[in-house]
Amino acid sequence: MARLDLDGHPIPPMTICMIGAGGFIGSHLCEKLLAETPHSVLAVDVYSDKIKHLLDQDRIQFHRLNIKNDSRLEGLIKMSDLTINLAAICTPADYNTRPLDTIYSNFIDALPVVKYCSENNKRLIHFSTCEVYGKTIGSFLPKEHPLRQEPEFYVLKEDVSPCIFGSIEKQRWSYACAKQLIERLIYAEGAENGLEFTIVRPFNWIGPRMDFIPGIDGPSEGVPRVLACFSNNLLRREPLKLVDGGQSQRTFVYIKDAIEAVLLMIENPARANGHIFNVGNPNNEVTVRQLAEMMTEVYSKVSGEAALEEPTIDVSSKEFYGEGYDDSDKRIPDMTIINKQLGWNPKTSLWDLLESTLTYQHRTYAEAIKRAVAKPVASS
């Protein structure tokens, strides 16, 4: 039986050029497309480790190329019905220490993708970030001000909320600023040249294969995002480091829920084109400190190991990230637009998504970390 879209129309099989297919989100999206749809994937990335288990299937072709400087990119976009751009530098530790790479990766390197889609009349789904919102309006009010508790002062709406960044010397905003500028360019291409686009703003998508574990499948000195950072500490039986007391508030959504939303965008262009979508779970809101406490409890259950007596330690943002770090106080998505256009709502609780993710992390990495820790250090 033919698959039907939300309006009851048959969904024709399509060819999708997926840039960044070898990453965390790309690997889960490739799995979903191959398992549940007739669509074909031209998977573009410099790495294929996270999708190598899929590459013996007929409907996926892996193209190892760097979009910065490869003339094959336009040909792949021309061969496709839809291009999805997931490529980015999106690790907060890099925004401070590698601001030029961050800006080039998220703005300059994305320009040819937008240009080729516009010139060849190809639809584009571009992955942005919830960081484009920057700081909430409420964060500029005095700490005890009652309006800080009012949703209109902190809930982030795609079509209403302003994008408020810190000063230029706070290089942490290099990522958000580059992402906002490419969003504005895509929107302008739509307005002036008729580009069919959808912009996705992910709010902390969590699940297996997220980021890396330093010294195991990533650089020893690397600092991944918060969940992988905490996972690394738990696996190594180290205290979890809470930056500036872990008071920032975040929401987390399970990768499998989020991928359902992306599939709805792919298969319902009439409802998704021209829209920016928050994709998150406002019900899974915690402070980073609460997240650390939950992860400690869940990991103890998953691993069978008792938690440390002192499970967390406080560190300053300057000590952890270096000069120029700044942060947003809250990131709570408004879900009105995606619910109205695509009927999507997240399902998985924070406890359940942490249990699934930490079970994967323990199964995948625990033995490798034990071996790495046990290696004798060479004497000088």
Short mmCIF file of C-alpha atoms in Angstrom, two decimals:
data_model
loop_
_atom_site.label_atom_id
_atom_site.label_comp_id
_atom_site.label_asym_id
_atom_site.label_seq_id
_atom_site.Cartn_x
_atom_site.Cartn_y
_atom_site.Cartn_z
CA MET A 1 0.00 0.00 0.00
CA ALA A 2 1.26 3.50 -0.85
CA ARG A 3 2.34 5.69 2.07
CA LEU A 4 0.05 8.69 2.52
CA ASP A 5 0.93 12.16 3.75
CA LEU A 6 -1.05 14.01 6.43
CA ASP A 7 -3.55 15.20 3.81
CA GLY A 8 -4.16 11.71 2.44
CA HIS A 9 -2.04 12.05 -0.71
CA PRO A 10 0.33 9.27 -1.83
CA ILE A 11 3.99 10.00 -0.99
CA PRO A 12 6.19 9.41 -4.06
CA PRO A 13 9.60 7.77 -3.45
CA MET A 14 12.31 10.44 -3.40
CA THR A 15 16.08 10.70 -3.51
CA ILE A 16 17.50 12.61 -0.55
CA CYS A 17 20.95 14.18 -0.49
CA MET A 18 21.87 14.13 3.21
CA ILE A 19 24.90 16.24 4.08
CA GLY A 20 26.32 15.20 7.45
CA ALA A 21 24.72 11.77 7.18
CA GLY A 22 27.52 10.16 9.18
CA GLY A 23 26.79 12.08 12.38
CA PHE A 24 24.49 11.45 15.34
CA ILE A 25 21.27 12.82 13.81
CA GLY A 26 22.13 11.67 10.28
CA SER A 27 22.71 8.08 11.36
CA HIS A 28 19.30 7.85 13.06
CA LEU A 29 17.58 9.55 10.11
CA CYS A 30 19.23 7.17 7.62
CA GLU A 31 18.07 4.19 9.71
CA LYS A 32 14.50 5.52 9.77
CA LEU A 33 14.38 6.23 6.03
CA LEU A 34 15.76 2.82 5.07
CA ALA A 35 13.59 0.87 7.54
CA GLU A 36 10.24 2.60 7.02
CA THR A 37 10.15 4.37 3.65
CA PRO A 38 10.94 3.68 -0.01
CA HIS A 39 13.21 6.75 -0.22
CA SER A 40 16.87 6.58 -1.31
CA VAL A 41 19.74 8.39 0.42
CA LEU A 42 22.88 9.94 -1.05
CA ALA A 43 24.84 10.08 2.21
CA VAL A 44 27.50 12.82 2.18
CA ASP A 45 30.11 13.06 4.94
CA VAL A 46 33.81 12.75 5.69
CA TYR A 47 33.13 9.92 8.18
CA SER A 48 30.92 6.84 7.89
CA ASP A 49 31.52 5.03 11.22
CA LYS A 50 28.01 5.63 12.56
CA ILE A 51 26.28 4.44 9.35
CA LYS A 52 28.63 1.65 8.24
CA HIS A 53 26.03 -0.93 9.36
CA LEU A 54 23.66 0.49 6.71
CA LEU A 55 25.99 0.75 3.72
CA ASP A 56 25.37 -2.73 2.31
CA GLN A 57 21.77 -1.75 1.47
CA ASP A 58 20.74 -0.77 -2.06
CA ARG A 59 18.98 2.48 -1.24
CA ILE A 60 21.95 4.26 0.35
CA GLN A 61 25.16 5.42 -1.34
CA PHE A 62 27.99 6.90 0.69
CA HIS A 63 29.92 9.81 -0.85
CA ARG A 64 33.02 10.75 1.14
CA LEU A 65 33.50 14.44 0.52
CA ASN A 66 34.03 17.69 2.36
CA ILE A 67 31.44 20.26 1.27
CA LYS A 68 34.01 23.06 1.69
CA ASN A 69 35.79 22.39 -1.56
CA ASP A 70 34.30 19.55 -3.59
CA SER A 71 32.82 20.16 -7.04
CA ARG A 72 30.78 16.94 -6.80
CA LEU A 73 28.38 18.51 -4.32
CA GLU A 74 26.25 20.35 -6.89
CA GLY A 75 25.89 17.16 -8.96
CA LEU A 76 24.59 15.24 -5.94
CA ILE A 77 22.09 18.01 -5.13
CA LYS A 78 20.93 18.02 -8.79
CA MET A 79 20.34 14.24 -8.62
CA SER A 80 18.14 14.61 -5.54
CA ASP A 81 14.57 15.73 -4.87
CA LEU A 82 15.47 17.08 -1.43
CA THR A 83 18.68 18.15 0.32
CA ILE A 84 19.04 17.94 4.10
CA ASN A 85 22.00 19.85 5.56
CA LEU A 86 23.12 18.58 8.96
CA ALA A 87 26.79 19.58 8.64
CA ALA A 88 28.07 21.85 11.43
CA ILE A 89 30.55 22.43 14.21
CA CYS A 90 28.17 22.25 17.16
CA THR A 91 30.22 21.66 20.32
CA PRO A 92 30.14 24.55 22.83
CA ALA A 93 33.81 24.12 23.79
CA ASP A 94 34.75 24.93 20.17
CA TYR A 95 32.78 28.19 19.99
CA ASN A 96 35.31 29.85 22.31
CA THR A 97 38.51 28.16 21.21
CA ARG A 98 37.79 27.83 17.46
CA PRO A 99 35.47 30.76 16.66
CA LEU A 100 36.75 31.14 13.08
CA ASP A 101 36.21 27.45 12.28
CA THR A 102 32.79 27.70 13.93
CA ILE A 103 31.72 30.67 11.81
CA TYR A 104 33.12 29.22 8.58
CA SER A 105 31.56 25.80 9.19
CA ASN A 106 28.11 27.10 10.05
CA PHE A 107 27.83 30.00 7.62
CA ILE A 108 30.44 30.07 4.84
CA ASP A 109 30.43 26.30 4.20
CA ALA A 110 26.62 26.23 4.13
CA LEU A 111 26.39 28.95 1.44
CA PRO A 112 27.03 26.67 -1.59
CA VAL A 113 24.34 24.23 -0.39
CA VAL A 114 21.75 27.02 -0.28
CA LYS A 115 22.95 28.40 -3.63
CA TYR A 116 22.80 25.02 -5.44
CA CYS A 117 19.33 24.26 -4.05
CA SER A 118 18.03 27.68 -5.08
CA GLU A 119 19.58 27.64 -8.56
CA ASN A 120 18.39 24.09 -9.30
CA ASN A 121 14.91 24.46 -7.75
CA LYS A 122 15.57 21.79 -5.12
CA ARG A 123 13.90 21.70 -1.74
CA LEU A 124 16.13 22.24 1.34
CA ILE A 125 15.71 21.18 4.96
CA HIS A 126 18.37 23.06 6.90
CA PHE A 127 19.33 22.20 10.48
CA SER A 128 19.87 25.27 12.62
CA THR A 129 19.92 25.37 16.44
CA CYS A 130 17.88 26.52 19.43
CA GLU A 131 20.92 28.69 20.24
CA VAL A 132 19.76 31.25 17.64
CA TYR A 133 17.38 32.53 20.33
CA GLY A 134 20.32 33.43 22.57
CA LYS A 135 19.20 34.78 25.94
CA THR A 136 15.60 35.05 27.10
CA ILE A 137 13.92 38.42 27.64
CA GLY A 138 13.39 37.38 31.26
CA SER A 139 17.12 37.00 31.87
CA PHE A 140 17.49 40.80 31.72
CA LEU A 141 15.00 41.32 34.57
CA PRO A 142 16.13 41.38 38.22
CA LYS A 143 16.51 37.85 39.65
CA GLU A 144 13.43 38.03 41.90
CA HIS A 145 11.20 39.86 39.40
CA PRO A 146 7.79 38.10 39.15
CA LEU A 147 7.70 38.47 35.34
CA ARG A 148 10.63 36.04 35.06
CA GLN A 149 8.08 33.30 35.80
CA GLU A 150 5.70 34.40 33.01
CA PRO A 151 5.96 32.18 29.88
CA GLU A 152 6.07 35.12 27.46
CA PHE A 153 9.38 36.12 29.07
CA TYR A 154 11.15 32.79 28.55
CA VAL A 155 9.25 30.41 26.20
CA LEU A 156 10.87 30.57 22.74
CA LYS A 157 8.56 31.02 19.73
CA GLU A 158 9.79 30.69 16.15
CA ASP A 159 7.76 33.62 14.77
CA VAL A 160 7.86 36.00 17.76
CA SER A 161 10.92 35.62 20.02
CA PRO A 162 13.87 37.94 19.40
CA CYS A 163 17.41 36.61 19.00
CA ILE A 164 19.45 38.17 21.82
CA PHE A 165 23.19 37.52 21.95
CA GLY A 166 25.98 38.64 24.27
CA SER A 167 28.69 41.16 23.43
CA ILE A 168 31.17 40.54 20.60
CA GLU A 169 33.98 39.64 23.00
CA LYS A 170 31.84 36.72 24.25
CA GLN A 171 32.92 34.38 21.45
CA ARG A 172 30.52 31.69 22.64
CA TRP A 173 27.94 33.43 20.41
CA SER A 174 29.97 32.85 17.23
CA TYR A 175 27.96 29.65 16.62
CA ALA A 176 24.53 31.14 17.25
CA CYS A 177 25.32 34.22 15.16
CA ALA A 178 26.55 32.15 12.18
CA LYS A 179 23.48 29.93 12.42
CA GLN A 180 21.16 32.93 12.57
CA LEU A 181 22.77 34.52 9.53
CA ILE A 182 22.40 31.37 7.40
CA GLU A 183 18.75 31.18 8.51
CA ARG A 184 18.23 34.76 7.34
CA LEU A 185 19.91 33.99 4.02
CA ILE A 186 17.72 30.90 3.45
CA TYR A 187 14.61 32.90 4.35
CA ALA A 188 15.66 35.64 1.92
CA GLU A 189 16.26 33.05 -0.86
CA GLY A 190 12.72 31.84 -0.25
CA ALA A 191 11.28 35.36 -0.38
CA GLU A 192 13.25 36.60 -3.41
CA ASN A 193 13.98 33.48 -5.47
CA GLY A 194 11.29 31.00 -4.45
CA LEU A 195 13.54 28.51 -2.62
CA GLU A 196 11.42 25.82 -0.95
CA PHE A 197 12.89 25.46 2.54
CA THR A 198 12.26 24.23 6.05
CA ILE A 199 14.45 25.24 8.99
CA VAL A 200 14.81 22.94 12.02
CA ARG A 201 15.79 24.28 15.44
CA PRO A 202 16.74 21.26 17.60
CA PHE A 203 16.48 21.57 21.38
CA ASN A 204 19.04 19.10 22.82
CA TRP A 205 18.36 15.86 20.95
CA ILE A 206 19.64 12.96 23.02
CA GLY A 207 20.24 9.27 22.35
CA PRO A 208 22.67 6.52 21.35
CA ARG A 209 25.65 7.53 19.15
CA MET A 210 25.56 11.11 20.39
CA ASP A 211 28.89 12.96 20.28
CA PHE A 212 31.99 11.04 21.38
CA ILE A 213 33.80 9.75 24.45
CA PRO A 214 37.17 11.54 24.74
CA GLY A 215 40.16 9.24 24.20
CA ILE A 216 37.96 6.37 22.99
CA ASP A 217 36.22 7.48 19.79
CA GLY A 218 37.15 11.16 19.93
CA PRO A 219 40.12 13.38 20.79
CA SER A 220 41.52 12.93 24.33
CA GLU A 221 41.39 16.66 24.97
CA GLY A 222 37.91 17.05 23.43
CA VAL A 223 34.95 18.41 25.37
CA PRO A 224 31.67 17.06 23.98
CA ARG A 225 28.20 18.44 24.81
CA VAL A 226 26.75 18.13 28.28
CA LEU A 227 25.20 14.65 28.09
CA ALA A 228 28.28 13.01 26.57
CA CYS A 229 30.49 14.99 28.99
CA PHE A 230 28.56 13.62 31.96
CA SER A 231 28.51 10.11 30.41
CA ASN A 232 32.30 10.24 30.11
CA ASN A 233 32.60 11.20 33.81
CA LEU A 234 30.23 8.41 34.87
CA LEU A 235 32.04 5.80 32.77
CA ARG A 236 35.38 6.85 34.26
CA ARG A 237 33.93 7.08 37.79
CA GLU A 238 34.84 10.77 38.02
CA PRO A 239 32.71 13.54 39.56
CA LEU A 240 30.47 15.36 37.06
CA LYS A 241 31.66 18.92 36.50
CA LEU A 242 28.92 21.53 36.93
CA VAL A 243 29.78 24.76 35.10
CA ASP A 244 28.89 27.80 37.23
CA GLY A 245 26.86 25.61 39.58
CA GLY A 246 24.78 23.94 36.84
CA GLN A 247 21.98 26.50 37.18
CA SER A 248 21.17 26.83 33.44
CA GLN A 249 17.84 25.25 32.51
CA ARG A 250 17.50 22.99 29.46
CA THR A 251 14.98 20.68 27.86
CA PHE A 252 15.92 17.32 26.31
CA VAL A 253 14.14 15.27 23.64
CA TYR A 254 14.76 11.66 22.61
CA ILE A 255 16.37 11.27 19.19
CA LYS A 256 13.74 8.76 18.01
CA ASP A 257 10.91 11.20 18.81
CA ALA A 258 12.77 14.02 17.02
CA ILE A 259 13.41 11.87 13.92
CA GLU A 260 9.63 11.26 13.67
CA ALA A 261 9.25 15.05 13.39
CA VAL A 262 11.89 15.25 10.62
CA LEU A 263 10.18 12.45 8.66
CA LEU A 264 6.92 14.40 8.82
CA MET A 265 8.74 17.43 7.37
CA ILE A 266 10.29 15.32 4.60
CA GLU A 267 6.98 13.74 3.57
CA ASN A 268 4.69 16.77 3.99
CA PRO A 269 6.30 19.57 1.98
CA ALA A 270 3.00 21.44 1.57
CA ARG A 271 2.79 21.77 5.36
CA ALA A 272 6.51 22.19 6.09
CA ASN A 273 7.78 24.54 3.35
CA GLY A 274 8.48 28.09 4.47
CA HIS A 275 8.37 27.16 8.16
CA ILE A 276 10.85 27.22 11.00
CA PHE A 277 10.19 24.44 13.52
CA ASN A 278 11.25 24.11 17.14
CA VAL A 279 11.81 20.40 17.81
CA GLY A 280 12.12 19.72 21.53
CA ASN A 281 10.26 18.52 24.61
CA PRO A 282 9.20 21.26 27.04
CA ASN A 283 8.02 18.59 29.49
CA ASN A 284 11.63 17.41 29.99
CA GLU A 285 12.92 20.62 31.58
CA VAL A 286 15.65 20.45 34.23
CA THR A 287 18.60 22.45 35.46
CA VAL A 288 21.99 21.05 34.46
CA ARG A 289 22.52 20.19 38.15
CA GLN A 290 19.26 18.17 38.19
CA LEU A 291 20.36 16.46 34.97
CA ALA A 292 23.64 15.44 36.64
CA GLU A 293 21.76 14.02 39.63
CA MET A 294 19.36 12.07 37.40
CA MET A 295 22.16 10.70 35.23
CA THR A 296 24.09 9.57 38.31
CA GLU A 297 21.02 7.69 39.55
CA VAL A 298 20.19 6.17 36.15
CA TYR A 299 23.79 5.11 35.47
CA SER A 300 24.02 3.42 38.86
CA LYS A 301 20.92 1.39 37.94
CA VAL A 302 22.18 0.57 34.43
CA SER A 303 25.75 -0.36 35.42
CA GLY A 304 25.11 -1.92 38.82
CA GLU A 305 27.86 0.33 40.25
CA ALA A 306 27.32 2.47 43.34
CA ALA A 307 27.45 6.22 42.79
CA LEU A 308 30.47 8.19 44.02
CA GLU A 309 30.23 9.74 47.48
CA GLU A 310 30.83 13.15 45.89
CA PRO A 311 29.07 12.76 42.51
CA THR A 312 29.49 16.39 41.33
CA ILE A 313 31.98 19.26 41.60
CA ASP A 314 31.50 22.91 40.69
CA VAL A 315 33.82 24.59 38.18
CA SER A 316 33.78 28.09 36.71
CA SER A 317 32.91 28.59 33.05
CA LYS A 318 36.29 30.31 32.56
CA GLU A 319 38.09 27.23 33.95
CA PHE A 320 36.01 24.80 31.87
CA TYR A 321 35.55 26.66 28.56
CA GLY A 322 38.15 29.45 28.67
CA GLU A 323 37.79 33.21 28.23
CA GLY A 324 34.80 34.55 26.35
CA TYR A 325 32.20 32.02 27.51
CA ASP A 326 28.61 33.12 28.06
CA ASP A 327 25.37 31.18 28.31
CA SER A 328 21.62 31.35 27.93
CA ASP A 329 19.59 30.92 31.09
CA LYS A 330 16.70 28.84 29.73
CA ARG A 331 15.81 27.12 26.47
CA ILE A 332 12.14 26.12 26.55
CA PRO A 333 10.53 25.61 23.10
CA ASP A 334 7.02 26.67 22.19
CA MET A 335 5.48 23.75 20.26
CA THR A 336 2.44 25.47 18.72
CA ILE A 337 3.65 25.67 15.10
CA ILE A 338 4.96 22.11 14.73
CA ASN A 339 1.87 20.75 16.45
CA LYS A 340 -0.46 22.71 14.17
CA GLN A 341 1.39 22.04 10.90
CA LEU A 342 2.55 18.44 11.44
CA GLY A 343 0.59 17.16 14.46
CA TRP A 344 3.86 16.20 16.18
CA ASN A 345 4.34 15.84 19.92
CA PRO A 346 7.30 14.20 21.73
CA LYS A 347 6.52 11.09 23.77
CA THR A 348 9.59 9.95 25.74
CA SER A 349 10.17 11.06 29.35
CA LEU A 350 13.57 12.33 30.48
CA TRP A 351 14.11 9.28 32.71
CA ASP A 352 13.37 6.87 29.82
CA LEU A 353 15.61 8.67 27.31
CA LEU A 354 18.45 8.78 29.84
CA GLU A 355 18.03 5.08 30.59
CA SER A 356 18.13 4.20 26.87
CA THR A 357 21.14 6.43 26.21
CA LEU A 358 23.18 5.40 29.25
CA THR A 359 22.47 1.71 28.63
CA TYR A 360 23.98 2.20 25.15
CA GLN A 361 26.93 4.21 26.53
CA HIS A 362 27.70 1.58 29.18
CA ARG A 363 27.41 -1.33 26.73
CA THR A 364 29.51 0.43 24.08
CA TYR A 365 32.24 2.09 26.12
CA ALA A 366 32.62 0.65 29.63
CA GLU A 367 35.12 -2.07 28.73
CA ALA A 368 37.16 0.19 26.42
CA ILE A 369 37.45 2.81 29.17
CA LYS A 370 38.52 0.19 31.74
CA ARG A 371 41.27 -0.92 29.35
CA ALA A 372 42.33 2.69 28.66
CA VAL A 373 42.45 3.53 32.38
CA ALA A 374 44.40 0.33 33.15
CA LYS A 375 47.14 1.05 30.55
CA PRO A 376 50.47 1.78 32.25
CA VAL A 377 51.70 5.31 31.67
CA ALA A 378 55.11 5.35 29.92
CA SER A 379 57.85 6.69 32.18
CA SER A 380 59.71 9.72 30.90
#
